[in-house]
Amino acid sequence: MTTVYGLIDCNSFYCSCQRTFEPRLKRLPVVVLSNNDGCAIARTPEAKALGIKMGDAWHLVRGERKLAGVQWYSSNYPLYADMSRRVYQVLLDHVPRVEPYSIDEMFLDLTGLPGDLTERCETIRQQVEQITKIPTCIGWGPTKTIAKMANYIAKDRPEMEGLCDLTDARTRQRFFRNLPVGEVWGIGRRLLPRLNDAGIRTIEQFLQADTALIRQIMSITGVRLQAELRGESCLRLEEMAGQRQGLACTRSFGQPVTSYEDMREAISGFAARASEKLRAEKMDAGHVSVFIQTNPHKRADGWYANHAAMTCSPTNNALALIDLSTRLLRAIWKSGYRYAKGGVLLNDLAPAGRQASLFDVADQHSPDLMDAMDAINRRYGKEAIRPLSTGIQRSWRPRQGMLSPRYTTDIREVMEVRSF
Amino acid sequence: MTGYVGDKTTGFASPASDAIEGPIDLTEILDLRRPSRYPVRVRGRTFFSRGILDGDVLIADTAGQRASGQLVIASVSGQPILAELRLIKERWWLVSGDDSSSPILVDPALDVDIWACVTGVVREHP
């Protein structure tokens, strides 16, 4: 049976989530800021029309008069994660298999479904919008790469009314003649100049290019991309994320960290958080690294960045990982700098409880303490109890000046309605 | 000991071991995992006569069907309100709980829209 894959994409996802619970935002320009209220990471069409670009630094543009009416929000990830879950579940009511590719994009397996696909996809869009209030676009075709392309067309051209069907080879040919090759999934800024140098500018030219040439420019991935764009499916639908290779907890600080004590607290906090994620996935780590850096855009204040790493006997214990991270920090710390960012990265992950090597001392920390801490935090909320080394004041905490309520995950913060 | 629910006893075998049903799960009963269910909190007491008080948590369902007499969450000029939906001469109106305000016509063109239907009410400290 010929495969049909769809890709549904939520329009300005983070902004749309804010609009769900604040109907007054419906026609207003809305922007959601990155961690630490740094730069714009989601914009509604109204905000784009005012000239706000992806990545614009908020503190630089906020004073502009034409942006006075813009509604700014700190990113509210508990809300976005729950809304993404809702979208995913609505989709599963309509198609048998869904791949959550990113928080706001999902692949659909439309292979062999009865009835008219355009009608089905329109129903899906309406249902997602009614239930989550989030507008979407859907594109579909015989491969995931074509579905992604179709989605781009559906989103980019208002006359498509949010849907684009690229199952037909002649329709594809018509679009591919004029579409720049840079719009293809997986062809980034690094590859584009090299393709252009070889005279490849449109998708059609990419498809007509000699396989040997494509292999030379972008190895086997490029050859597979050619096949996918021709309609031969190489990438399958993955219903679950694969096992993770590494786990990171990094943050930009709300204000520069200058003292060792503050940095040690921050790094302890990252180690504690990373270990919590490990335990939630029943994994442990055999390799720890720590990095710290100053602001690369403010080199006038002096610039320093360094990292250190070590292997260890596999553990997921917060106290053990805090201890290791603090030792690593001590090795790279230099005073006299204004640090902007730091992080802890865990690698060599495997299911917890593996045999330590012959010469390792087995993890001496009892798991009971961690089990108790996790149970308390699950019941009474994040960080209800935590190691004291993670700090009390925590002046380096990220700025979240315009944080909206966690409307769907905390009963104290749900939407309020006035009785009429 | 954790995990004991009335089944696995150490001495005399529990006669109830085949009859374990677990505690009542309000998440399940209120169907809160369904993607269309959202808890919201009421402010004001105009729906006193329908048993809804200030501070109550309502379970709103965005997939619900419209019906006359149904309580709904609506947005009126961008403000979310709790109102009674009523079909009068083939048009939908939002009606106040205590007749303190005159009805509002449901019309997206006038920025009056239904957000969800109310399917349940939870009161934490009666």
JSON list of N, CA, C and O in Angstrom, two decimals, chain A residues 90-119:
[
{"chain": "A", "resi": 90, "resn": "VAL", "atom": "N", "xyz": [-6.24, 14.69, 20.72]},
{"chain": "A", "resi": 90, "resn": "VAL", "atom": "CA", "xyz": [-7.31, 14.93, 19.75]},
{"chain": "A", "resi": 90, "resn": "VAL", "atom": "C", "xyz": [-6.95, 14.23, 18.44]},
{"chain": "A", "resi": 90, "resn": "VAL", "atom": "O", "xyz": [-7.80, 13.58, 17.82]},
{"chain": "A", "resi": 91, "resn": "LEU", "atom": "N", "xyz": [-5.69, 14.32, 18.04]},
{"chain": "A", "resi": 91, "resn": "LEU", "atom": "CA", "xyz": [-5.26, 13.69, 16.78]},
{"chain": "A", "resi": 91, "resn": "LEU", "atom": "C", "xyz": [-5.47, 12.18, 16.81]},
{"chain": "A", "resi": 91, "resn": "LEU", "atom": "O", "xyz": [-5.92, 11.58, 15.83]},
{"chain": "A", "resi": 92, "resn": "LEU", "atom": "N", "xyz": [-5.17, 11.57, 17.99]},
{"chain": "A", "resi": 92, "resn": "LEU", "atom": "CA", "xyz": [-5.32, 10.11, 18.10]},
{"chain": "A", "resi": 92, "resn": "LEU", "atom": "C", "xyz": [-6.78, 9.66, 17.98]},
{"chain": "A", "resi": 92, "resn": "LEU", "atom": "O", "xyz": [-7.04, 8.50, 17.73]},
{"chain": "A", "resi": 93, "resn": "ASP", "atom": "N", "xyz": [-7.72, 10.60, 18.18]},
{"chain": "A", "resi": 93, "resn": "ASP", "atom": "CA", "xyz": [-9.13, 10.25, 17.97]},
{"chain": "A", "resi": 93, "resn": "ASP", "atom": "C", "xyz": [-9.46, 10.14, 16.48]},
{"chain": "A", "resi": 93, "resn": "ASP", "atom": "O", "xyz": [-10.51, 9.63, 16.11]},
{"chain": "A", "resi": 94, "resn": "HIS", "atom": "N", "xyz": [-8.57, 10.66, 15.62]},
{"chain": "A", "resi": 94, "resn": "HIS", "atom": "CA", "xyz": [-8.90, 10.73, 14.19]},
{"chain": "A", "resi": 94, "resn": "HIS", "atom": "C", "xyz": [-8.00, 9.90, 13.30]},
{"chain": "A", "resi": 94, "resn": "HIS", "atom": "O", "xyz": [-8.38, 9.56, 12.19]},
{"chain": "A", "resi": 95, "resn": "VAL", "atom": "N", "xyz": [-6.76, 9.62, 13.75]},
{"chain": "A", "resi": 95, "resn": "VAL", "atom": "CA", "xyz": [-5.84, 8.79, 12.96]},
{"chain": "A", "resi": 95, "resn": "VAL", "atom": "C", "xyz": [-5.21, 7.76, 13.89]},
{"chain": "A", "resi": 95, "resn": "VAL", "atom": "O", "xyz": [-5.02, 8.05, 15.07]},
{"chain": "A", "resi": 96, "resn": "PRO", "atom": "N", "xyz": [-4.88, 6.58, 13.34]},
{"chain": "A", "resi": 96, "resn": "PRO", "atom": "CA", "xyz": [-4.42, 5.51, 14.24]},
{"chain": "A", "resi": 96, "resn": "PRO", "atom": "C", "xyz": [-3.03, 5.74, 14.83]},
{"chain": "A", "resi": 96, "resn": "PRO", "atom": "O", "xyz": [-2.75, 5.30, 15.93]},
{"chain": "A", "resi": 97, "resn": "ARG", "atom": "N", "xyz": [-2.14, 6.42, 14.07]},
{"chain": "A", "resi": 97, "resn": "ARG", "atom": "CA", "xyz": [-0.78, 6.57, 14.58]},
{"chain": "A", "resi": 97, "resn": "ARG", "atom": "C", "xyz": [-0.32, 8.01, 14.43]},
{"chain": "A", "resi": 97, "resn": "ARG", "atom": "O", "xyz": [-0.48, 8.63, 13.37]},
{"chain": "A", "resi": 98, "resn": "VAL", "atom": "N", "xyz": [0.24, 8.56, 15.52]},
{"chain": "A", "resi": 98, "resn": "VAL", "atom": "CA", "xyz": [0.69, 9.94, 15.54]},
{"chain": "A", "resi": 98, "resn": "VAL", "atom": "C", "xyz": [2.11, 9.98, 16.10]},
{"chain": "A", "resi": 98, "resn": "VAL", "atom": "O", "xyz": [2.41, 9.30, 17.08]},
{"chain": "A", "resi": 99, "resn": "GLU", "atom": "N", "xyz": [2.99, 10.74, 15.46]},
{"chain": "A", "resi": 99, "resn": "GLU", "atom": "CA", "xyz": [4.35, 10.91, 15.97]},
{"chain": "A", "resi": 99, "resn": "GLU", "atom": "C", "xyz": [4.51, 12.34, 16.48]},
{"chain": "A", "resi": 99, "resn": "GLU", "atom": "O", "xyz": [4.48, 13.28, 15.70]},
{"chain": "A", "resi": 100, "resn": "PRO", "atom": "N", "xyz": [4.69, 12.51, 17.80]},
{"chain": "A", "resi": 100, "resn": "PRO", "atom": "CA", "xyz": [4.92, 13.87, 18.31]},
{"chain": "A", "resi": 100, "resn": "PRO", "atom": "C", "xyz": [6.35, 14.28, 17.97]},
{"chain": "A", "resi": 100, "resn": "PRO", "atom": "O", "xyz": [7.28, 13.93, 18.67]},
{"chain": "A", "resi": 101, "resn": "TYR", "atom": "N", "xyz": [6.51, 14.99, 16.86]},
{"chain": "A", "resi": 101, "resn": "TYR", "atom": "CA", "xyz": [7.85, 15.30, 16.36]},
{"chain": "A", "resi": 101, "resn": "TYR", "atom": "C", "xyz": [8.48, 16.44, 17.15]},
{"chain": "A", "resi": 101, "resn": "TYR", "atom": "O", "xyz": [9.66, 16.43, 17.47]},
{"chain": "A", "resi": 102, "resn": "SER", "atom": "N", "xyz": [7.67, 17.45, 17.46]},
{"chain": "A", "resi": 102, "resn": "SER", "atom": "CA", "xyz": [8.15, 18.52, 18.34]},
{"chain": "A", "resi": 102, "resn": "SER", "atom": "C", "xyz": [6.95, 18.99, 19.14]},
{"chain": "A", "resi": 102, "resn": "SER", "atom": "O", "xyz": [5.85, 18.48, 18.95]},
{"chain": "A", "resi": 103, "resn": "ILE", "atom": "N", "xyz": [7.15, 19.96, 20.02]},
{"chain": "A", "resi": 103, "resn": "ILE", "atom": "CA", "xyz": [6.04, 20.35, 20.89]},
{"chain": "A", "resi": 103, "resn": "ILE", "atom": "C", "xyz": [4.86, 20.88, 20.07]},
{"chain": "A", "resi": 103, "resn": "ILE", "atom": "O", "xyz": [3.71, 20.78, 20.48]},
{"chain": "A", "resi": 104, "resn": "ASP", "atom": "N", "xyz": [5.11, 21.39, 18.85]},
{"chain": "A", "resi": 104, "resn": "ASP", "atom": "CA", "xyz": [4.01, 21.97, 18.07]},
{"chain": "A", "resi": 104, "resn": "ASP", "atom": "C", "xyz": [3.84, 21.36, 16.68]},
{"chain": "A", "resi": 104, "resn": "ASP", "atom": "O", "xyz": [3.15, 21.93, 15.84]},
{"chain": "A", "resi": 105, "resn": "GLU", "atom": "N", "xyz": [4.50, 20.23, 16.41]},
{"chain": "A", "resi": 105, "resn": "GLU", "atom": "CA", "xyz": [4.37, 19.59, 15.10]},
{"chain": "A", "resi": 105, "resn": "GLU", "atom": "C", "xyz": [4.21, 18.09, 15.29]},
{"chain": "A", "resi": 105, "resn": "GLU", "atom": "O", "xyz": [4.99, 17.48, 16.03]},
{"chain": "A", "resi": 106, "resn": "MET", "atom": "N", "xyz": [3.26, 17.48, 14.61]},
{"chain": "A", "resi": 106, "resn": "MET", "atom": "CA", "xyz": [3.07, 16.04, 14.74]},
{"chain": "A", "resi": 106, "resn": "MET", "atom": "C", "xyz": [2.86, 15.42, 13.36]},
{"chain": "A", "resi": 106, "resn": "MET", "atom": "O", "xyz": [2.10, 15.95, 12.54]},
{"chain": "A", "resi": 107, "resn": "PHE", "atom": "N", "xyz": [3.53, 14.28, 13.15]},
{"chain": "A", "resi": 107, "resn": "PHE", "atom": "CA", "xyz": [3.30, 13.52, 11.92]},
{"chain": "A", "resi": 107, "resn": "PHE", "atom": "C", "xyz": [2.10, 12.61, 12.13]},
{"chain": "A", "resi": 107, "resn": "PHE", "atom": "O", "xyz": [1.89, 12.06, 13.22]},
{"chain": "A", "resi": 108, "resn": "LEU", "atom": "N", "xyz": [1.30, 12.45, 11.06]},
{"chain": "A", "resi": 108, "resn": "LEU", "atom": "CA", "xyz": [0.12, 11.60, 11.10]},
{"chain": "A", "resi": 108, "resn": "LEU", "atom": "C", "xyz": [0.29, 10.48, 10.09]},
{"chain": "A", "resi": 108, "resn": "LEU", "atom": "O", "xyz": [0.78, 10.73, 8.98]},
{"chain": "A", "resi": 109, "resn": "ASP", "atom": "N", "xyz": [-0.09, 9.26, 10.44]},
{"chain": "A", "resi": 109, "resn": "ASP", "atom": "CA", "xyz": [-0.08, 8.19, 9.47]},
{"chain": "A", "resi": 109, "resn": "ASP", "atom": "C", "xyz": [-1.46, 8.13, 8.84]},
{"chain": "A", "resi": 109, "resn": "ASP", "atom": "O", "xyz": [-2.43, 7.67, 9.45]},
{"chain": "A", "resi": 110, "resn": "LEU", "atom": "N", "xyz": [-1.56, 8.62, 7.60]},
{"chain": "A", "resi": 110, "resn": "LEU", "atom": "CA", "xyz": [-2.87, 8.67, 6.91]},
{"chain": "A", "resi": 110, "resn": "LEU", "atom": "C", "xyz": [-3.01, 7.53, 5.91]},
{"chain": "A", "resi": 110, "resn": "LEU", "atom": "O", "xyz": [-3.96, 7.49, 5.13]},
{"chain": "A", "resi": 111, "resn": "THR", "atom": "N", "xyz": [-2.05, 6.58, 5.96]},
{"chain": "A", "resi": 111, "resn": "THR", "atom": "CA", "xyz": [-2.03, 5.47, 5.00]},
{"chain": "A", "resi": 111, "resn": "THR", "atom": "C", "xyz": [-3.31, 4.64, 5.08]},
{"chain": "A", "resi": 111, "resn": "THR", "atom": "O", "xyz": [-3.69, 4.21, 6.17]},
{"chain": "A", "resi": 112, "resn": "GLY", "atom": "N", "xyz": [-3.95, 4.46, 3.93]},
{"chain": "A", "resi": 112, "resn": "GLY", "atom": "CA", "xyz": [-5.08, 3.53, 3.85]},
{"chain": "A", "resi": 112, "resn": "GLY", "atom": "C", "xyz": [-6.34, 3.96, 4.56]},
{"chain": "A", "resi": 112, "resn": "GLY", "atom": "O", "xyz": [-7.24, 3.15, 4.75]},
{"chain": "A", "resi": 113, "resn": "LEU", "atom": "N", "xyz": [-6.44, 5.21, 4.98]},
{"chain": "A", "resi": 113, "resn": "LEU", "atom": "CA", "xyz": [-7.65, 5.64, 5.67]},
{"chain": "A", "resi": 113, "resn": "LEU", "atom": "C", "xyz": [-8.77, 5.83, 4.65]},
{"chain": "A", "resi": 113, "resn": "LEU", "atom": "O", "xyz": [-8.55, 6.35, 3.56]},
{"chain": "A", "resi": 114, "resn": "PRO", "atom": "N", "xyz": [-9.99, 5.38, 4.98]},
{"chain": "A", "resi": 114, "resn": "PRO", "atom": "CA", "xyz": [-11.09, 5.50, 4.03]},
{"chain": "A", "resi": 114, "resn": "PRO", "atom": "C", "xyz": [-11.57, 6.95, 3.90]},
{"chain": "A", "resi": 114, "resn": "PRO", "atom": "O", "xyz": [-11.30, 7.78, 4.78]},
{"chain": "A", "resi": 115, "resn": "GLY", "atom": "N", "xyz": [-12.22, 7.23, 2.78]},
{"chain": "A", "resi": 115, "resn": "GLY", "atom": "CA", "xyz": [-12.82, 8.55, 2.59]},
{"chain": "A", "resi": 115, "resn": "GLY", "atom": "C", "xyz": [-11.83, 9.56, 2.04]},
{"chain": "A", "resi": 115, "resn": "GLY", "atom": "O", "xyz": [-10.67, 9.26, 1.78]},
{"chain": "A", "resi": 116, "resn": "ASP", "atom": "N", "xyz": [-12.34, 10.77, 1.87]},
{"chain": "A", "resi": 116, "resn": "ASP", "atom": "CA", "xyz": [-11.57, 11.85, 1.27]},
{"chain": "A", "resi": 116, "resn": "ASP", "atom": "C", "xyz": [-10.62, 12.45, 2.31]},
{"chain": "A", "resi": 116, "resn": "ASP", "atom": "O", "xyz": [-11.03, 12.85, 3.38]},
{"chain": "A", "resi": 117, "resn": "LEU", "atom": "N", "xyz": [-9.33, 12.50, 1.96]},
{"chain": "A", "resi": 117, "resn": "LEU", "atom": "CA", "xyz": [-8.33, 12.98, 2.94]},
{"chain": "A", "resi": 117, "resn": "LEU", "atom": "C", "xyz": [-8.47, 14.46, 3.24]},
{"chain": "A", "resi": 117, "resn": "LEU", "atom": "O", "xyz": [-8.26, 14.90, 4.35]},
{"chain": "A", "resi": 118, "resn": "THR", "atom": "N", "xyz": [-8.84, 15.24, 2.22]},
{"chain": "A", "resi": 118, "resn": "THR", "atom": "CA", "xyz": [-8.99, 16.67, 2.43]},
{"chain": "A", "resi": 118, "resn": "THR", "atom": "C", "xyz": [-10.07, 16.93, 3.47]},
{"chain": "A", "resi": 118, "resn": "THR", "atom": "O", "xyz": [-9.90, 17.73, 4.39]},
{"chain": "A", "resi": 119, "resn": "GLU", "atom": "N", "xyz": [-11.18, 16.19, 3.32]},
{"chain": "A", "resi": 119, "resn": "GLU", "atom": "CA", "xyz": [-12.28, 16.34, 4.28]},
{"chain": "A", "resi": 119, "resn": "GLU", "atom": "C", "xyz": [-11.84, 15.94, 5.69]},
{"chain": "A", "resi": 119, "resn": "GLU", "atom": "O", "xyz": [-12.10, 16.63, 6.67]}
]
